[in-house]
Amino acid sequence: MQVQIRHQPSFAVARLLLAPNEPAQVESGAMVATSYGMHMQANTQGGVMKGLGRAFLGGESLFVSTYTAPPPNGGWVDVAGGLPGDIRVIEMDGRVGWCVTRGSWLANSHGIHLETKWGGFGNLFGGEGGFLTHAQGQGQLVVSCYGAIDVVNLQPGEYVTIDSGHVVAYADTVQSQLRKVSQGVIQSLKSGEGFVFDFAGPGQILTQTRNPDALLAWLIARMPSR
């Protein structure tokens, strides 16, 4: 699979170029368009229980769409995220896995295995839902975000603190710990922040410049009450 991204960084669309009979997994509802003759099949990828875990715990859809390019010329699939923002391709070499936060997984090539991973009780209260989508294998992993993507490269022994709602994905080599940004409820309310992640290198972290939870809070505050 090859990936071409256009309309960056605000309204990115990724085109997945597939060889004849090559499959690619895509988040349900993320398809924008396909070349003619592309075969699509939706299933739960691993059974009903894994599908339910991915949907209700990992924040993704119950079904995963598998697109297979027809012979003899292959084909393409255009995919986009649900919120306006950027798209990034993570090249996985089979040695290092990646953890992807709720709603950020978009697509992956054949050879990437996805599972729902418990992220700890801290994540449950940090806005990440407690569970993460864990990707392992060799190939391309496509993630989307709200806003633009920033890349944080940590050296061994280097630390960084990131708001929980701005984390998109991070490599397995990175260690993480969740904590409250301020001691006490009053201080947290004054600062406007809740929980943050302390990351320790080595490894790479992808962040988004906008927080989907902040968008939701803004919309709810302006919705007329019945």
C-alpha atoms as an extended CHARMM CRD file, in Angstrom:
* protein
*
       226  EXT
         1         1  MET       CA              0.0000000000        0.0000000000        0.0000000000  PROA      1               0.0000000000
         2         2  GLN       CA              1.1280000000        3.5400000000       -0.7550000000  PROA      2               0.0000000000
         3         3  VAL       CA             -0.4710000000        6.6140000000        0.8180000000  PROA      3               0.0000000000
         4         4  GLN       CA             -0.8560000000       10.0490000000       -0.7570000000  PROA      4               0.0000000000
         5         5  ILE       CA             -2.1640000000       12.8680000000        1.4700000000  PROA      5               0.0000000000
         6         6  ARG       CA             -3.6700000000       16.0630000000        0.0970000000  PROA      6               0.0000000000
         7         7  HSD       CA             -5.4940000000       19.1530000000        1.4730000000  PROA      7               0.0000000000
         8         8  GLN       CA             -3.1840000000       19.3360000000        4.4850000000  PROA      8               0.0000000000
         9         9  PRO       CA             -3.2120000000       20.4430000000        7.2020000000  PROA      9               0.0000000000
        10        10  SER       CA             -6.7780000000       21.5730000000        7.8420000000  PROA      10              0.0000000000
        11        11  PHE       CA             -8.9070000000       19.1760000000        5.7710000000  PROA      11              0.0000000000
        12        12  ALA       CA             -6.5830000000       16.2880000000        4.9570000000  PROA      12              0.0000000000
        13        13  VAL       CA             -7.6810000000       13.3450000000        2.8050000000  PROA      13              0.0000000000
        14        14  ALA       CA             -5.5410000000       10.2180000000        2.4200000000  PROA      14              0.0000000000
        15        15  ARG       CA             -5.5620000000        8.1700000000       -0.7870000000  PROA      15              0.0000000000
        16        16  LEU       CA             -4.6610000000        4.5100000000       -0.2280000000  PROA      16              0.0000000000
        17        17  LEU       CA             -3.1130000000        3.1210000000       -3.4180000000  PROA      17              0.0000000000
        18        18  LEU       CA             -3.5570000000       -0.6640000000       -3.5280000000  PROA      18              0.0000000000
        19        19  ALA       CA             -2.0300000000       -3.2980000000       -5.7750000000  PROA      19              0.0000000000
        20        20  PRO       CA             -4.2830000000       -5.9280000000       -7.4270000000  PROA      20              0.0000000000
        21        21  ASN       CA             -5.9580000000       -8.1090000000       -4.7550000000  PROA      21              0.0000000000
        22        22  GLU       CA             -4.3370000000       -6.0920000000       -1.9680000000  PROA      22              0.0000000000
        23        23  PRO       CA             -6.6130000000       -5.3730000000        1.0490000000  PROA      23              0.0000000000
        24        24  ALA       CA             -6.6480000000       -2.4030000000        3.4300000000  PROA      24              0.0000000000
        25        25  GLN       CA             -8.6120000000       -1.8960000000        6.6380000000  PROA      25              0.0000000000
        26        26  VAL       CA            -10.5370000000        1.3560000000        7.0230000000  PROA      26              0.0000000000
        27        27  GLU       CA            -12.5550000000        2.8340000000        9.8860000000  PROA      27              0.0000000000
        28        28  SER       CA            -16.2690000000        2.4470000000        9.2090000000  PROA      28              0.0000000000
        29        29  GLY       CA            -17.6750000000        5.6430000000        7.6770000000  PROA      29              0.0000000000
        30        30  ALA       CA            -14.2520000000        7.0940000000        6.8170000000  PROA      30              0.0000000000
        31        31  MET       CA            -14.4170000000        6.3340000000        3.0860000000  PROA      31              0.0000000000
        32        32  VAL       CA            -14.8000000000        9.4010000000        0.8530000000  PROA      32              0.0000000000
        33        33  ALA       CA            -14.5100000000        7.7570000000       -2.5860000000  PROA      33              0.0000000000
        34        34  THR       CA            -12.9800000000        4.7330000000       -4.3270000000  PROA      34              0.0000000000
        35        35  SER       CA            -11.8720000000        3.7790000000       -7.7920000000  PROA      35              0.0000000000
        36        36  TYR       CA            -14.4390000000        1.7940000000       -9.7720000000  PROA      36              0.0000000000
        37        37  GLY       CA            -14.6530000000       -1.9120000000       -9.0080000000  PROA      37              0.0000000000
        38        38  MET       CA            -13.2040000000       -1.7800000000       -5.4890000000  PROA      38              0.0000000000
        39        39  HSD       CA            -14.5540000000       -4.6410000000       -3.3540000000  PROA      39              0.0000000000
        40        40  MET       CA            -15.7160000000       -3.7480000000        0.1670000000  PROA      40              0.0000000000
        41        41  GLN       CA            -16.6110000000       -6.0620000000        3.0390000000  PROA      41              0.0000000000
        42        42  ALA       CA            -17.5540000000       -4.9790000000        6.5680000000  PROA      42              0.0000000000
        43        43  ASN       CA            -17.0420000000       -7.2720000000        9.5410000000  PROA      43              0.0000000000
        44        44  THR       CA            -16.1210000000       -7.1520000000       13.2230000000  PROA      44              0.0000000000
        45        45  GLN       CA            -12.4610000000       -8.1530000000       12.6500000000  PROA      45              0.0000000000
        46        46  GLY       CA            -11.8420000000      -10.9360000000       15.1600000000  PROA      46              0.0000000000
        47        47  GLY       CA            -15.3930000000      -11.7100000000       16.2030000000  PROA      47              0.0000000000
        48        48  VAL       CA            -18.2920000000       -9.9700000000       17.8640000000  PROA      48              0.0000000000
        49        49  MET       CA            -16.6280000000       -9.6190000000       21.2770000000  PROA      49              0.0000000000
        50        50  LYS       CA            -13.5070000000       -7.9660000000       19.8450000000  PROA      50              0.0000000000
        51        51  GLY       CA            -15.7180000000       -5.7160000000       17.7440000000  PROA      51              0.0000000000
        52        52  LEU       CA            -17.7050000000       -4.6740000000       20.8020000000  PROA      52              0.0000000000
        53        53  GLY       CA            -14.4990000000       -4.0450000000       22.7130000000  PROA      53              0.0000000000
        54        54  ARG       CA            -13.1590000000       -1.8810000000       19.9120000000  PROA      54              0.0000000000
        55        55  ALA       CA            -16.4270000000        0.0750000000       19.6890000000  PROA      55              0.0000000000
        56        56  PHE       CA            -17.4020000000        0.5870000000       23.3260000000  PROA      56              0.0000000000
        57        57  LEU       CA            -13.9520000000        0.5110000000       24.9240000000  PROA      57              0.0000000000
        58        58  GLY       CA            -11.5550000000        1.7140000000       22.2480000000  PROA      58              0.0000000000
        59        59  GLY       CA            -13.8250000000        4.4260000000       20.8470000000  PROA      59              0.0000000000
        60        60  GLU       CA            -13.8200000000        3.0570000000       17.2870000000  PROA      60              0.0000000000
        61        61  SER       CA            -16.6600000000        1.6240000000       15.1770000000  PROA      61              0.0000000000
        62        62  LEU       CA            -18.1040000000       -1.8400000000       15.7550000000  PROA      62              0.0000000000
        63        63  PHE       CA            -17.3620000000       -2.8140000000       12.1600000000  PROA      63              0.0000000000
        64        64  VAL       CA            -14.1660000000       -2.4360000000       10.1600000000  PROA      64              0.0000000000
        65        65  SER       CA            -14.3780000000       -2.0210000000        6.3710000000  PROA      65              0.0000000000
        66        66  THR       CA            -11.8980000000       -4.0430000000        4.3000000000  PROA      66              0.0000000000
        67        67  TYR       CA            -11.3210000000       -2.7140000000        0.7780000000  PROA      67              0.0000000000
        68        68  THR       CA             -9.6780000000       -5.0340000000       -1.7580000000  PROA      68              0.0000000000
        69        69  ALA       CA             -8.3730000000       -3.7260000000       -5.0780000000  PROA      69              0.0000000000
        70        70  PRO       CA             -9.5270000000       -5.5810000000       -8.2090000000  PROA      70              0.0000000000
        71        71  PRO       CA             -7.1910000000       -7.0800000000      -10.8320000000  PROA      71              0.0000000000
        72        72  PRO       CA             -5.4650000000       -6.3610000000      -13.0940000000  PROA      72              0.0000000000
        73        73  ASN       CA             -4.6730000000       -2.7150000000      -12.2760000000  PROA      73              0.0000000000
        74        74  GLY       CA             -5.4760000000       -2.3610000000       -8.5820000000  PROA      74              0.0000000000
        75        75  GLY       CA             -7.2340000000        0.7490000000       -7.2790000000  PROA      75              0.0000000000
        76        76  TRP       CA             -7.4810000000        3.4070000000       -4.5970000000  PROA      76              0.0000000000
        77        77  VAL       CA             -9.5580000000        4.4340000000       -1.5790000000  PROA      77              0.0000000000
        78        78  ASP       CA             -9.8800000000        7.9950000000       -0.2580000000  PROA      78              0.0000000000
        79        79  VAL       CA            -10.3710000000        8.2560000000        3.5310000000  PROA      79              0.0000000000
        80        80  ALA       CA            -10.8250000000       11.2010000000        5.8970000000  PROA      80              0.0000000000
        81        81  GLY       CA            -11.3340000000       11.7470000000        9.6080000000  PROA      81              0.0000000000
        82        82  GLY       CA            -14.5440000000       12.8830000000       11.2440000000  PROA      82              0.0000000000
        83        83  LEU       CA            -13.1720000000       16.2530000000       12.3800000000  PROA      83              0.0000000000
        84        84  PRO       CA            -11.2810000000       18.8840000000       10.3490000000  PROA      84              0.0000000000
        85        85  GLY       CA             -7.5870000000       18.2670000000       10.7250000000  PROA      85              0.0000000000
        86        86  ASP       CA             -4.4660000000       16.5260000000        9.5300000000  PROA      86              0.0000000000
        87        87  ILE       CA             -3.5130000000       12.9300000000        8.7050000000  PROA      87              0.0000000000
        88        88  ARG       CA             -0.2230000000       11.1800000000        9.4000000000  PROA      88              0.0000000000
        89        89  VAL       CA              1.1840000000        7.8610000000        8.1400000000  PROA      89              0.0000000000
        90        90  ILE       CA              3.2000000000        5.8360000000       10.6620000000  PROA      90              0.0000000000
        91        91  GLU       CA              5.6310000000        3.4380000000        8.9870000000  PROA      91              0.0000000000
        92        92  MET       CA              5.7580000000        0.3450000000       11.2040000000  PROA      92              0.0000000000
        93        93  ASP       CA              8.7110000000       -2.0300000000       10.9410000000  PROA      93              0.0000000000
        94        94  GLY       CA              7.2760000000       -4.9390000000       12.9600000000  PROA      94              0.0000000000
        95        95  ARG       CA              9.4440000000       -4.2540000000       16.0060000000  PROA      95              0.0000000000
        96        96  VAL       CA              7.7480000000       -1.2770000000       17.7070000000  PROA      96              0.0000000000
        97        97  GLY       CA              4.0030000000       -1.1010000000       18.2870000000  PROA      97              0.0000000000
        98        98  TRP       CA              1.9210000000        2.0450000000       18.6150000000  PROA      98              0.0000000000
        99        99  CYS       CA             -0.9010000000        3.0690000000       20.9600000000  PROA      99              0.0000000000
       100       100  VAL       CA             -3.6180000000        5.1860000000       19.3130000000  PROA      100             0.0000000000
       101       101  THR       CA             -6.1220000000        7.2150000000       21.3460000000  PROA      101             0.0000000000
       102       102  ARG       CA             -9.8850000000        7.1570000000       20.9120000000  PROA      102             0.0000000000
       103       103  GLY       CA            -11.1540000000        8.1070000000       17.4500000000  PROA      103             0.0000000000
       104       104  SER       CA             -7.6940000000        8.6660000000       15.9330000000  PROA      104             0.0000000000
       105       105  TRP       CA             -7.2820000000        5.3950000000       13.9820000000  PROA      105             0.0000000000
       106       106  LEU       CA             -8.2410000000        5.8290000000       10.3290000000  PROA      106             0.0000000000
       107       107  ALA       CA             -6.8060000000        2.9550000000        8.2710000000  PROA      107             0.0000000000
       108       108  ASN       CA             -3.9590000000        0.4580000000        7.9710000000  PROA      108             0.0000000000
       109       109  SER       CA             -2.3550000000       -1.7960000000        5.4070000000  PROA      109             0.0000000000
       110       110  HSD       CA             -2.4530000000       -5.5800000000        5.4020000000  PROA      110             0.0000000000
       111       111  GLY       CA              0.0580000000       -6.8510000000        7.9590000000  PROA      111             0.0000000000
       112       112  ILE       CA             -0.9700000000       -4.4800000000       10.7720000000  PROA      112             0.0000000000
       113       113  HSD       CA             -2.8820000000       -6.1390000000       13.6310000000  PROA      113             0.0000000000
       114       114  LEU       CA             -5.1860000000       -4.0550000000       15.8430000000  PROA      114             0.0000000000
       115       115  GLU       CA             -6.4110000000       -4.8650000000       19.3380000000  PROA      115             0.0000000000
       116       116  THR       CA             -7.9960000000       -2.9880000000       22.2200000000  PROA      116             0.0000000000
       117       117  LYS       CA             -5.5420000000       -2.3780000000       25.0400000000  PROA      117             0.0000000000
       118       118  TRP       CA             -6.3160000000       -1.3980000000       28.6200000000  PROA      118             0.0000000000
       119       119  GLY       CA             -4.5680000000        1.8740000000       29.2790000000  PROA      119             0.0000000000
       120       120  GLY       CA             -5.0300000000        1.9570000000       33.0430000000  PROA      120             0.0000000000
       121       121  PHE       CA             -7.4590000000        3.6730000000       35.3770000000  PROA      121             0.0000000000
       122       122  GLY       CA             -5.6770000000        6.9720000000       34.8870000000  PROA      122             0.0000000000
       123       123  ASN       CA             -6.6330000000        7.0700000000       31.2330000000  PROA      123             0.0000000000
       124       124  LEU       CA            -10.2540000000        6.4170000000       32.1770000000  PROA      124             0.0000000000
       125       125  PHE       CA            -10.3860000000        9.7520000000       33.9910000000  PROA      125             0.0000000000
       126       126  GLY       CA             -8.0310000000       11.5240000000       31.6270000000  PROA      126             0.0000000000
       127       127  GLY       CA            -10.4190000000       11.7090000000       28.6880000000  PROA      127             0.0000000000
       128       128  GLU       CA             -8.9460000000        8.7540000000       26.8140000000  PROA      128             0.0000000000
       129       129  GLY       CA            -11.6490000000        6.2950000000       27.8370000000  PROA      129             0.0000000000
       130       130  GLY       CA             -9.3780000000        3.8610000000       29.6720000000  PROA      130             0.0000000000
       131       131  PHE       CA             -8.7270000000        1.8320000000       26.5190000000  PROA      131             0.0000000000
       132       132  LEU       CA             -6.4440000000        2.4490000000       23.5570000000  PROA      132             0.0000000000
       133       133  THR       CA             -6.1670000000        0.9230000000       20.1010000000  PROA      133             0.0000000000
       134       134  HSD       CA             -2.8570000000       -0.9460000000       19.9420000000  PROA      134             0.0000000000
       135       135  ALA       CA             -1.2710000000       -1.5510000000       16.5350000000  PROA      135             0.0000000000
       136       136  GLN       CA              1.4090000000       -4.1650000000       15.9360000000  PROA      136             0.0000000000
       137       137  GLY       CA              3.0100000000       -5.5070000000       12.7620000000  PROA      137             0.0000000000
       138       138  GLN       CA              4.6770000000       -4.2650000000        9.6090000000  PROA      138             0.0000000000
       139       139  GLY       CA              3.1710000000       -1.7760000000        7.1700000000  PROA      139             0.0000000000
       140       140  GLN       CA              1.4350000000        1.6090000000        7.2060000000  PROA      140             0.0000000000
       141       141  LEU       CA             -0.7620000000        2.8710000000       10.0310000000  PROA      141             0.0000000000
       142       142  VAL       CA             -2.8760000000        5.9390000000        9.1670000000  PROA      142             0.0000000000
       143       143  VAL       CA             -4.1020000000        8.2130000000       11.9700000000  PROA      143             0.0000000000
       144       144  SER       CA             -6.1540000000       11.3960000000       11.8910000000  PROA      144             0.0000000000
       145       145  CYS       CA             -6.4490000000       14.2930000000       14.3030000000  PROA      145             0.0000000000
       146       146  TYR       CA             -8.4090000000       17.4330000000       15.1250000000  PROA      146             0.0000000000
       147       147  GLY       CA             -6.2910000000       20.3830000000       14.0000000000  PROA      147             0.0000000000
       148       148  ALA       CA             -2.6610000000       19.9970000000       12.9630000000  PROA      148             0.0000000000
       149       149  ILE       CA             -0.2490000000       17.2480000000       14.0140000000  PROA      149             0.0000000000
       150       150  ASP       CA              2.8700000000       17.9590000000       16.0400000000  PROA      150             0.0000000000
       151       151  VAL       CA              5.6460000000       15.3760000000       16.4590000000  PROA      151             0.0000000000
       152       152  VAL       CA              7.5360000000       15.1190000000       19.7450000000  PROA      152             0.0000000000
       153       153  ASN       CA             10.7920000000       13.1460000000       19.5950000000  PROA      153             0.0000000000
       154       154  LEU       CA             12.0870000000       12.1590000000       23.0140000000  PROA      154             0.0000000000
       155       155  GLN       CA             15.6460000000       11.0620000000       23.6730000000  PROA      155             0.0000000000
       156       156  PRO       CA             16.4540000000        8.4900000000       26.3940000000  PROA      156             0.0000000000
       157       157  GLY       CA             15.8100000000       10.0810000000       29.7610000000  PROA      157             0.0000000000
       158       158  GLU       CA             13.9710000000       13.0750000000       28.2660000000  PROA      158             0.0000000000
       159       159  TYR       CA             10.5170000000       13.9910000000       29.6010000000  PROA      159             0.0000000000
       160       160  VAL       CA              7.5310000000       15.9820000000       28.3460000000  PROA      160             0.0000000000
       161       161  THR       CA              4.0820000000       16.8150000000       29.7480000000  PROA      161             0.0000000000
       162       162  ILE       CA              1.0870000000       16.8210000000       27.3520000000  PROA      162             0.0000000000
       163       163  ASP       CA             -2.6040000000       17.4830000000       27.9910000000  PROA      163             0.0000000000
       164       164  SER       CA             -4.5260000000       14.2120000000       27.7550000000  PROA      164             0.0000000000
       165       165  GLY       CA             -6.9520000000       15.5440000000       25.1300000000  PROA      165             0.0000000000
       166       166  HSD       CA             -4.1290000000       16.4600000000       22.7450000000  PROA      166             0.0000000000
       167       167  VAL       CA             -2.4630000000       13.0380000000       22.5140000000  PROA      167             0.0000000000
       168       168  VAL       CA             -3.0200000000       11.2000000000       19.1930000000  PROA      168             0.0000000000
       169       169  ALA       CA             -0.6040000000        8.2650000000       19.3430000000  PROA      169             0.0000000000
       170       170  TYR       CA              2.6970000000        7.1930000000       20.8660000000  PROA      170             0.0000000000
       171       171  ALA       CA              5.2470000000        4.4300000000       20.3550000000  PROA      171             0.0000000000
       172       172  ASP       CA              5.5270000000        1.4670000000       22.7240000000  PROA      172             0.0000000000
       173       173  THR       CA              9.0420000000        2.5770000000       23.6390000000  PROA      173             0.0000000000
       174       174  VAL       CA              7.6080000000        5.6300000000       25.4160000000  PROA      174             0.0000000000
       175       175  GLN       CA              6.6260000000        5.3350000000       29.0800000000  PROA      175             0.0000000000
       176       176  SER       CA              3.6040000000        7.3110000000       30.2800000000  PROA      176             0.0000000000
       177       177  GLN       CA              2.0130000000        8.3420000000       33.5420000000  PROA      177             0.0000000000
       178       178  LEU       CA             -1.1910000000       10.3300000000       34.0460000000  PROA      178             0.0000000000
       179       179  ARG       CA             -1.6610000000       12.9420000000       36.7660000000  PROA      179             0.0000000000
       180       180  LYS       CA             -3.7070000000       16.0100000000       37.6430000000  PROA      180             0.0000000000
       181       181  VAL       CA             -2.0950000000       19.2100000000       36.3930000000  PROA      181             0.0000000000
       182       182  SER       CA             -2.8820000000       21.0120000000       39.6790000000  PROA      182             0.0000000000
       183       183  GLN       CA             -3.2660000000       19.8280000000       43.2440000000  PROA      183             0.0000000000
       184       184  GLY       CA             -6.8670000000       20.1600000000       44.3740000000  PROA      184             0.0000000000
       185       185  VAL       CA            -10.1420000000       20.6810000000       42.5430000000  PROA      185             0.0000000000
       186       186  ILE       CA            -10.1460000000       24.4710000000       42.8820000000  PROA      186             0.0000000000
       187       187  GLN       CA             -6.7230000000       24.8570000000       41.2940000000  PROA      187             0.0000000000
       188       188  SER       CA             -7.7110000000       22.5320000000       38.4240000000  PROA      188             0.0000000000
       189       189  LEU       CA            -10.8260000000       24.6190000000       37.7680000000  PROA      189             0.0000000000
       190       190  LYS       CA             -8.8160000000       27.8540000000       37.8520000000  PROA      190             0.0000000000
       191       191  SER       CA             -6.2280000000       26.5460000000       35.4020000000  PROA      191             0.0000000000
       192       192  GLY       CA             -8.8560000000       25.1470000000       33.0290000000  PROA      192             0.0000000000
       193       193  GLU       CA             -6.8940000000       21.9080000000       32.8020000000  PROA      193             0.0000000000
       194       194  GLY       CA             -7.7350000000       18.4880000000       34.1700000000  PROA      194             0.0000000000
       195       195  PHE       CA             -5.2690000000       15.6760000000       33.5410000000  PROA      195             0.0000000000
       196       196  VAL       CA             -1.9350000000       15.5550000000       31.7580000000  PROA      196             0.0000000000
       197       197  PHE       CA              0.4190000000       12.8000000000       30.6340000000  PROA      197             0.0000000000
       198       198  ASP       CA              4.0560000000       12.7160000000       31.6550000000  PROA      198             0.0000000000
       199       199  PHE       CA              5.9620000000       10.8920000000       28.8990000000  PROA      199             0.0000000000
       200       200  ALA       CA              9.5070000000        9.5580000000       29.1970000000  PROA      200             0.0000000000
       201       201  GLY       CA             11.7250000000        8.7450000000       26.2180000000  PROA      201             0.0000000000
       202       202  PRO       CA             13.0230000000        7.2840000000       24.0960000000  PROA      202             0.0000000000
       203       203  GLY       CA             10.3410000000        7.3750000000       21.4350000000  PROA      203             0.0000000000
       204       204  GLN       CA              7.9350000000        9.4490000000       19.3970000000  PROA      204             0.0000000000
       205       205  ILE       CA              4.6010000000       11.0350000000       20.3130000000  PROA      205             0.0000000000
       206       206  LEU       CA              2.0190000000       12.5220000000       17.9470000000  PROA      206             0.0000000000
       207       207  THR       CA             -0.1470000000       15.3330000000       19.3000000000  PROA      207             0.0000000000
       208       208  GLN       CA             -3.0460000000       17.3700000000       17.9090000000  PROA      208             0.0000000000
       209       209  THR       CA             -3.2820000000       21.1550000000       18.1890000000  PROA      209             0.0000000000
       210       210  ARG       CA             -7.0050000000       21.0780000000       19.0020000000  PROA      210             0.0000000000
       211       211  ASN       CA             -8.9010000000       19.1470000000       21.6850000000  PROA      211             0.0000000000
       212       212  PRO       CA            -12.1560000000       17.3840000000       20.6180000000  PROA      212             0.0000000000
       213       213  ASP       CA            -13.4610000000       17.5650000000       24.2000000000  PROA      213             0.0000000000
       214       214  ALA       CA            -13.0790000000       21.3390000000       24.1510000000  PROA      214             0.0000000000
       215       215  LEU       CA            -15.1280000000       21.4870000000       20.9330000000  PROA      215             0.0000000000
       216       216  LEU       CA            -17.8410000000       19.3670000000       22.5300000000  PROA      216             0.0000000000
       217       217  ALA       CA            -17.9400000000       21.5780000000       25.6310000000  PROA      217             0.0000000000
       218       218  TRP       CA            -18.1560000000       24.7070000000       23.4370000000  PROA      218             0.0000000000
       219       219  LEU       CA            -21.1030000000       23.2640000000       21.4760000000  PROA      219             0.0000000000
       220       220  ILE       CA            -22.9790000000       22.1010000000       24.5730000000  PROA      220             0.0000000000
       221       221  ALA       CA            -22.5920000000       25.5220000000       26.1960000000  PROA      221             0.0000000000
       222       222  ARG       CA            -24.2460000000       27.1680000000       23.1850000000  PROA      222             0.0000000000
       223       223  MET       CA            -27.0510000000       24.6820000000       22.6110000000  PROA      223             0.0000000000
       224       224  PRO       CA            -30.4780000000       26.0520000000       23.6020000000  PROA      224             0.0000000000
       225       225  SER       CA            -32.0380000000       24.3240000000       26.5970000000  PROA      225             0.0000000000
       226       226  ARG       CA            -35.4620000000       22.7690000000       26.2220000000  PROA      226             0.0000000000
